Short mmCIF file of C-alpha atoms in Angstrom, two decimals:
data_model
loop_
_atom_site.label_atom_id
_atom_site.label_comp_id
_atom_site.label_asym_id
_atom_site.label_seq_id
_atom_site.Cartn_x
_atom_site.Cartn_y
_atom_site.Cartn_z
CA MET A 78 6.07 -7.51 -1.60
CA PHE A 79 7.07 -4.27 0.07
CA VAL A 80 7.14 -0.94 -1.77
CA ARG A 81 8.27 2.28 -0.15
CA ALA A 82 5.33 4.68 -0.29
CA LYS A 83 7.62 7.55 -1.27
CA ASP A 84 8.81 5.59 -4.33
CA VAL A 85 5.30 5.82 -5.78
CA GLY A 86 4.69 9.41 -4.70
CA LEU A 87 2.86 8.73 -1.44
CA THR A 88 3.48 9.73 2.16
CA GLY A 89 2.03 6.49 3.53
CA THR A 90 -0.66 8.33 5.47
CA GLU A 91 -3.17 8.34 2.61
CA SER A 92 -6.51 6.72 3.38
CA PRO A 93 -7.53 3.48 1.67
CA THR A 94 -10.29 5.44 -0.07
CA ASP A 95 -7.77 7.93 -1.48
CA ILE A 96 -5.49 5.14 -2.65
CA ASP A 97 -8.38 3.32 -4.33
CA ALA A 98 -9.55 6.51 -6.06
CA ASP A 99 -6.15 7.20 -7.68
CA ARG A 100 -6.38 5.33 -10.98
CA ALA A 101 -2.89 6.35 -12.10
CA LEU A 102 -1.46 4.97 -8.86
CA GLY A 103 -3.46 1.77 -9.27
CA GLY A 104 -2.03 1.27 -12.74
CA ARG A 105 1.51 1.91 -11.54
CA LEU A 106 1.13 -0.51 -8.63
CA GLU A 107 -0.27 -3.18 -10.94
CA ARG A 108 2.69 -2.80 -13.31
CA ILE A 109 5.10 -3.10 -10.37
CA ARG A 110 3.20 -6.12 -9.03
CA THR A 111 3.16 -8.00 -12.34
CA ALA A 112 6.85 -7.28 -12.98
CA ALA A 113 7.72 -8.54 -9.50
CA ALA A 114 5.58 -11.65 -10.00
CA ALA A 115 7.46 -12.43 -13.21
CA LEU A 116 10.83 -11.97 -11.47
CA MET A 117 9.67 -14.31 -8.68
CA GLY A 118 8.41 -16.91 -11.14
CA ILE A 119 4.82 -16.61 -9.93
CA PRO A 120 2.31 -17.52 -12.64
CA GLY A 121 -0.18 -14.89 -13.77
CA SER A 122 -2.37 -14.38 -10.72
CA ALA A 123 -4.30 -11.27 -9.76
CA ALA A 124 -4.06 -12.26 -6.09
CA VAL A 125 -0.32 -12.63 -5.54
CA PRO A 126 1.97 -11.07 -4.76
CA LYS A 127 0.17 -8.61 -2.55
CA ILE A 128 1.62 -5.11 -2.27
CA VAL A 129 2.42 -3.54 1.08
CA LEU A 130 3.12 0.18 0.90
CA VAL A 131 5.40 1.09 3.79
CA ALA A 132 6.46 4.41 5.26
CA PRO A 133 8.30 5.62 8.34
CA PRO A 134 6.34 6.73 11.40
CA ALA A 135 4.27 9.88 10.85
CA PRO A 136 1.17 11.43 12.39
CA PHE A 137 -2.00 9.98 10.86
CA THR A 138 -5.72 9.49 11.38
CA ALA A 139 -6.98 5.90 11.49
CA LEU A 140 -10.21 4.70 9.89
CA ASP A 141 -12.01 5.03 13.23
CA ARG A 142 -10.93 8.72 13.25
CA ALA A 143 -8.44 8.15 16.10
CA ARG A 144 -5.35 10.28 15.67
CA TYR A 145 -1.88 8.91 16.23
CA ASP A 146 1.41 10.69 16.69
CA ALA A 147 4.54 9.42 14.96
CA THR A 148 5.91 8.33 18.35
CA GLN A 149 3.00 5.89 18.77
CA VAL A 150 3.79 3.71 15.74
CA ASP A 151 6.82 1.89 14.37
CA LEU A 152 5.82 2.15 10.71
CA ILE A 153 2.86 2.91 8.50
CA ALA A 154 1.57 0.30 6.06
CA ARG A 155 -1.19 0.02 3.50
CA VAL A 156 -1.94 -3.38 1.93
CA VAL A 157 -3.15 -3.53 -1.67
CA SER A 158 -4.60 -6.75 -3.05
CA MET A 159 -6.52 -7.36 -6.25
CA GLY A 160 -6.50 -3.64 -6.99
CA ALA A 161 -8.04 -2.53 -3.70
CA CYS A 162 -6.54 -1.15 -0.52
CA HIS A 163 -7.46 -3.29 2.47
CA ARG A 164 -9.14 -1.63 5.41
CA ALA A 165 -7.21 -3.90 7.79
CA VAL A 166 -3.77 -5.48 7.74
CA ALA A 167 -3.95 -9.25 7.88
#
């Protein structure tokens, strides 16, 4: 499921480490995820649906420390599954 980063107080450029460290955010995302699962008729599973935080293009630094300008990307995404932010998008 897609969630606009700005709707949960994020820019979208936060690192996976920063997202994982924010316990209040984690709780909010879990509440959103479980409510969405109920609306979709998905039985109680910690694995689905996954959350994809999306944001418009913006300058950011990747995990390998490479820097990207907003003109080099079409969107920014962070995938959260089972309470942890993935280091790659699958």
